[in-house]
PDB file of C-alpha atoms in Angstrom:
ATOM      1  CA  UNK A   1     -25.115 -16.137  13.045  1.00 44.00           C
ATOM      2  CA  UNK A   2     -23.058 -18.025  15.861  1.00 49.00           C
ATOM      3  CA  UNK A   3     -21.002 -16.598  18.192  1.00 54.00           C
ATOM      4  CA  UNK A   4     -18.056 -18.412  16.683  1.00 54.00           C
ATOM      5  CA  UNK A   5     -18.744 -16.329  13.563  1.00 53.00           C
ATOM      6  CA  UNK A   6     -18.517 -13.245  15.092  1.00 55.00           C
ATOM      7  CA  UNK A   7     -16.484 -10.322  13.743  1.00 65.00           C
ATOM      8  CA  UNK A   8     -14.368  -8.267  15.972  1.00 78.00           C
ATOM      9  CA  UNK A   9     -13.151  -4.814  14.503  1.00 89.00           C
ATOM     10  CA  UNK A  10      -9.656  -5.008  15.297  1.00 94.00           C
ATOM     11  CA  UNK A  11      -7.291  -1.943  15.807  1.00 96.00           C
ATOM     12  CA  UNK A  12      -4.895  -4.297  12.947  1.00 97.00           C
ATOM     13  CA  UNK A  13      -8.408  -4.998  10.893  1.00 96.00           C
ATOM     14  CA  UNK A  14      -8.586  -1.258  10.628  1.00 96.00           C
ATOM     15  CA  UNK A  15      -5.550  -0.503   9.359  1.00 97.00           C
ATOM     16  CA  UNK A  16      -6.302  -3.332   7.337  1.00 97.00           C
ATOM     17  CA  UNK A  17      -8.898  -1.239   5.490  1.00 96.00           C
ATOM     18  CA  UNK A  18      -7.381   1.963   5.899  1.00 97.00           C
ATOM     19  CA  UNK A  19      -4.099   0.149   3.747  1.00 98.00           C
ATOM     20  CA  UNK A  20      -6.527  -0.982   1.492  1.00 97.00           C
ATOM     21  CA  UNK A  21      -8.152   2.706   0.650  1.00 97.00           C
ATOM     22  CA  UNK A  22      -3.815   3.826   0.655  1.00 98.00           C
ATOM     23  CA  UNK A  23      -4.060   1.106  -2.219  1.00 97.00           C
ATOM     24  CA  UNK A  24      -6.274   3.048  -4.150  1.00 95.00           C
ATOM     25  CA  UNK A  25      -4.669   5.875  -3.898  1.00 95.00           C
ATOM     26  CA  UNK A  26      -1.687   4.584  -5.367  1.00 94.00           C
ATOM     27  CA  UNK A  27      -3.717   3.358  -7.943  1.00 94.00           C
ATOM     28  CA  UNK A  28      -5.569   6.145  -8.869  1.00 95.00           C
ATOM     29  CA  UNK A  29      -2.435   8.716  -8.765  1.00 96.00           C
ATOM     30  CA  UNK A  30      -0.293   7.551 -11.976  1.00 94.00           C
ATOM     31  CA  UNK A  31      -3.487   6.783 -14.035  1.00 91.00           C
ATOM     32  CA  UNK A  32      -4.616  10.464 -13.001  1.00 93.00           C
ATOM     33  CA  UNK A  33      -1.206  11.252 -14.297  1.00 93.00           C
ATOM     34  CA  UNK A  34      -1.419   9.178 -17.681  1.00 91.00           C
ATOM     35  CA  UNK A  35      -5.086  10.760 -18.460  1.00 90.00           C
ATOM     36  CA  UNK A  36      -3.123  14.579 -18.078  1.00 90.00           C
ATOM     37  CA  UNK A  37      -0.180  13.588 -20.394  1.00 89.00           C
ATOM     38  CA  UNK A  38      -2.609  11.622 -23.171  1.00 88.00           C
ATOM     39  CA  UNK A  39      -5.972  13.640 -22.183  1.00 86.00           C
ATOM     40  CA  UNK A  40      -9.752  12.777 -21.000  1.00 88.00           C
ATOM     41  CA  UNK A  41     -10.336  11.808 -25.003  1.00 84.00           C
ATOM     42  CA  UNK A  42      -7.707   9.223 -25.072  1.00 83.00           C
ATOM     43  CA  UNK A  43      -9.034   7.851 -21.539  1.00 80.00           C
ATOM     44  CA  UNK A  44     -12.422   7.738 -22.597  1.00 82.00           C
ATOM     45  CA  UNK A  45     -11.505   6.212 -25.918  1.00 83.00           C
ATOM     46  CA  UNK A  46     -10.278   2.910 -26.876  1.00 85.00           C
ATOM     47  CA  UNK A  47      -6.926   3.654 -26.677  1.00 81.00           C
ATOM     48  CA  UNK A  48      -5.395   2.681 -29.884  1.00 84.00           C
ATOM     49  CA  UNK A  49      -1.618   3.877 -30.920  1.00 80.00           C
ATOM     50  CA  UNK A  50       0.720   4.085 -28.517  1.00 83.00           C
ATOM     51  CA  UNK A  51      -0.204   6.484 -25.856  1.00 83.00           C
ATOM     52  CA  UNK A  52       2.464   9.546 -24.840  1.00 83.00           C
ATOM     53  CA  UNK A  53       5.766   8.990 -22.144  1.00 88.00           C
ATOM     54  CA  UNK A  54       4.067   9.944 -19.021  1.00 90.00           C
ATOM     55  CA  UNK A  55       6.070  12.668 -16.609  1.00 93.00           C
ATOM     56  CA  UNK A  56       8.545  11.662 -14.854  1.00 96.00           C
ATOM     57  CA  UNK A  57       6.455  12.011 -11.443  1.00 96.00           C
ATOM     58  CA  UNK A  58       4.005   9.646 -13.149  1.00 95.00           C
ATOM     59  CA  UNK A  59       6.519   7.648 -14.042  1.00 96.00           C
ATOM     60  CA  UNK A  60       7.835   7.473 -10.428  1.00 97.00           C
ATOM     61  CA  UNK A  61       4.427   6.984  -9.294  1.00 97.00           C
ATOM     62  CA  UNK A  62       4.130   3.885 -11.700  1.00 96.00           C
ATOM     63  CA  UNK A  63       6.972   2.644  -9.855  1.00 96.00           C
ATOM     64  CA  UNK A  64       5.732   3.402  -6.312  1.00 97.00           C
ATOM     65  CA  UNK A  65       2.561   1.562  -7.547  1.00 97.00           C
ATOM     66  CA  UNK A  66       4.439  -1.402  -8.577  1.00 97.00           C
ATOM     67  CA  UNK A  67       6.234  -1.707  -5.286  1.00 96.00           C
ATOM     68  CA  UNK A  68       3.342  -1.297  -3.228  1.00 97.00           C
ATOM     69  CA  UNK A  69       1.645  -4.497  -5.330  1.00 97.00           C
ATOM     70  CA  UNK A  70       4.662  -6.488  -4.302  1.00 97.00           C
ATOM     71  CA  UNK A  71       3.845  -6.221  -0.577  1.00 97.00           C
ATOM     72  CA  UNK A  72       0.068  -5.561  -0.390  1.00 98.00           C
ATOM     73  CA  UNK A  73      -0.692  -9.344  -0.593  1.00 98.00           C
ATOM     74  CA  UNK A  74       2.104 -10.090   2.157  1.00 98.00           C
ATOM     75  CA  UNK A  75       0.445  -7.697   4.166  1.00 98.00           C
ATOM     76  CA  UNK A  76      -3.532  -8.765   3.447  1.00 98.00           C
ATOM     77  CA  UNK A  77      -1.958 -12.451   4.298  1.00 98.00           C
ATOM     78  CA  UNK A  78      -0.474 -11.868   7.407  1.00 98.00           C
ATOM     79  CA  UNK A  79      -3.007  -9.585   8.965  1.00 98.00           C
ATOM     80  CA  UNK A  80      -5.674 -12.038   7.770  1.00 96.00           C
ATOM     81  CA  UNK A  81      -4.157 -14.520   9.428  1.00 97.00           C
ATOM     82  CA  UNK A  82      -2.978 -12.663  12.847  1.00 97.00           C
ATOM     83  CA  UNK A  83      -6.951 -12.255  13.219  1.00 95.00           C
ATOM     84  CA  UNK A  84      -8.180 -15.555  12.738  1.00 94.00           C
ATOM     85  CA  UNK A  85      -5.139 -17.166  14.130  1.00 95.00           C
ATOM     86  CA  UNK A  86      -5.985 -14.508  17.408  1.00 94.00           C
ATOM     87  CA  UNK A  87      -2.118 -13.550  17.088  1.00 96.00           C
ATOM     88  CA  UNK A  88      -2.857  -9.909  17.146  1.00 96.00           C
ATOM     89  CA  UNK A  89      -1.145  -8.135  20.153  1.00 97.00           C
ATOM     90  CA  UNK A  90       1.820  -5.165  20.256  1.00 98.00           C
ATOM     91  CA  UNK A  91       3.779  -6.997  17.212  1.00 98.00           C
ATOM     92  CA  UNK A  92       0.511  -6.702  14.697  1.00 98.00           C
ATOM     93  CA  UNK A  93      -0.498  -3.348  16.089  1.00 98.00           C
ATOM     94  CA  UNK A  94       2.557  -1.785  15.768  1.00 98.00           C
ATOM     95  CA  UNK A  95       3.818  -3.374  12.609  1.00 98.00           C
ATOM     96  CA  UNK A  96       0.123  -2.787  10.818  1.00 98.00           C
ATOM     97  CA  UNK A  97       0.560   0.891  12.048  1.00 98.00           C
ATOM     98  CA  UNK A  98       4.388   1.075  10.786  1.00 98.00           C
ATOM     99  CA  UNK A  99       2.986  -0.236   7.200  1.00 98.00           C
ATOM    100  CA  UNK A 100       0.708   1.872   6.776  1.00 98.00           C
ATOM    101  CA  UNK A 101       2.000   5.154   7.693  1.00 98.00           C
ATOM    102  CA  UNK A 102       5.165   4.279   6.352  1.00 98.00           C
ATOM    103  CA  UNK A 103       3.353   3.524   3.068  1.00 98.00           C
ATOM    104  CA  UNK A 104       1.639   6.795   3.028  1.00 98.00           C
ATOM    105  CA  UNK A 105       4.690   8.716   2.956  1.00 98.00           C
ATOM    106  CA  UNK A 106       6.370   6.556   0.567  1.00 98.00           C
ATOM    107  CA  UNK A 107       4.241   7.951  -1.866  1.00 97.00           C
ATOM    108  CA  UNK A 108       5.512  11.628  -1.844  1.00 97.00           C
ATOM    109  CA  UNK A 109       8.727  10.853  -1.181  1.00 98.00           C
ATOM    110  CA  UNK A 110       9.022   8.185  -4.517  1.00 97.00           C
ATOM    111  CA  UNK A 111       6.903  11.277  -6.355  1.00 97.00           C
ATOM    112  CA  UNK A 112       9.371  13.910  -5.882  1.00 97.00           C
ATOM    113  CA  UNK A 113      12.714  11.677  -5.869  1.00 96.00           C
ATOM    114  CA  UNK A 114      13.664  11.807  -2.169  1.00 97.00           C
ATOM    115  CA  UNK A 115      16.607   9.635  -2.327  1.00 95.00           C
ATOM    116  CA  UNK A 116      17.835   7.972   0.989  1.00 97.00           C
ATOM    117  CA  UNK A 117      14.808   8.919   3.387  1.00 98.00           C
ATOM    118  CA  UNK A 118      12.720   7.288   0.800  1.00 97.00           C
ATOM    119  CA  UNK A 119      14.613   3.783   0.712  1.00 97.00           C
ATOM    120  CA  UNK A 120      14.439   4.248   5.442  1.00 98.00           C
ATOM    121  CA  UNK A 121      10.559   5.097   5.209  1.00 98.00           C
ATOM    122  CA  UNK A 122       9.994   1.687   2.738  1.00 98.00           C
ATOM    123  CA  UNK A 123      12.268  -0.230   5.453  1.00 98.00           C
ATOM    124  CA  UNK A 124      10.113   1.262   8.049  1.00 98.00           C
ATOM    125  CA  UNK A 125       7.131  -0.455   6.148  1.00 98.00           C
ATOM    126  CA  UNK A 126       9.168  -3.775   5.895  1.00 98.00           C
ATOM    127  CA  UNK A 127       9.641  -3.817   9.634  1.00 98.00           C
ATOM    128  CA  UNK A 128       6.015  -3.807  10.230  1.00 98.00           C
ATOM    129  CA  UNK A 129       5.220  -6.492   7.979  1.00 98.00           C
ATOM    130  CA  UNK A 130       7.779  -8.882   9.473  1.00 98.00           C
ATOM    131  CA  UNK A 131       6.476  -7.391  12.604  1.00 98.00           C
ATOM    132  CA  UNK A 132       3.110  -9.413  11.899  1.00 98.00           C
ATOM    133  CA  UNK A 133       4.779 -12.249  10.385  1.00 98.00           C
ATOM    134  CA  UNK A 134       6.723 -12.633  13.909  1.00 98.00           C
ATOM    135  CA  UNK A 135       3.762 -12.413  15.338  1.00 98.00           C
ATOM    136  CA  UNK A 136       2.628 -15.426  13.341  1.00 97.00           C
ATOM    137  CA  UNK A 137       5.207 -17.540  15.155  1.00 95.00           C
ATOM    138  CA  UNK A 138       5.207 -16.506  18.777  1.00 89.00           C
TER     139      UNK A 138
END
């Protein structure tokens, strides 16, 4: 391997991977929550009929899924390219760490219907991003 080819195990890179294992999590939480409402057979099975209305913390969990989808590639992107563009510095450290953290208490906050602190934590989580997109350009 050269030297050019060399991988450095950023602070960013690891919240990289740490975001990436959040990811999970919000995938595995609603379909944990579909499997109670339809039951292990129905999971296990092929799924025919129409399955039953999940909760409605499932439901919000669905959602907080779906907006975490929306940004996760925006986020992969950008730190990606902070690392090989060697652009990481205070903007991608802090901004990876406001994503993340931010993201990880999204998730009880969309699951129980915390209105208001809720809508500041996922702002929180925007300002990181374009935190690392700045970065990108300075």
């Amino acid at each position: 391997m050269s030297d050019a080819w060399v991988l450095v195990q950023t602070p960013e890179l690891t919240m990289l991977a740490a975001t990436l294992v959040l990811a999970f999590v919000f995938l595995f939480l609603p379909a944990a929550g579909r499997t109670m409402a339809n039951g292990l057979d129905w999971n296990a099975g092929p799924r025919d009929g129409s399955p039953a209305r999940p909760g409605i913390i499932t439901q919000r969990l669905e959602r907080a899924q779906a907006n975490m989808w929306e940004t996760l590639p925006l986020f992969i992107g950008a730190v990606l390219i902070a690392h090989v563009t060697d652009a990481n510095g205070p903007l991608t450290f802090w901004g990876t760490q406001a994503f993340f953290w931010a993201r990880l208490v999204y998730i009880p906050l969309y699951a129980f219907g915390v209105p208001f602190v809720r809508s500041i934590v996922w702002l929180i989580a925007m300002g990181g991003l374009v935190a690392i997109f700045a970065a990108l350009f300075t």
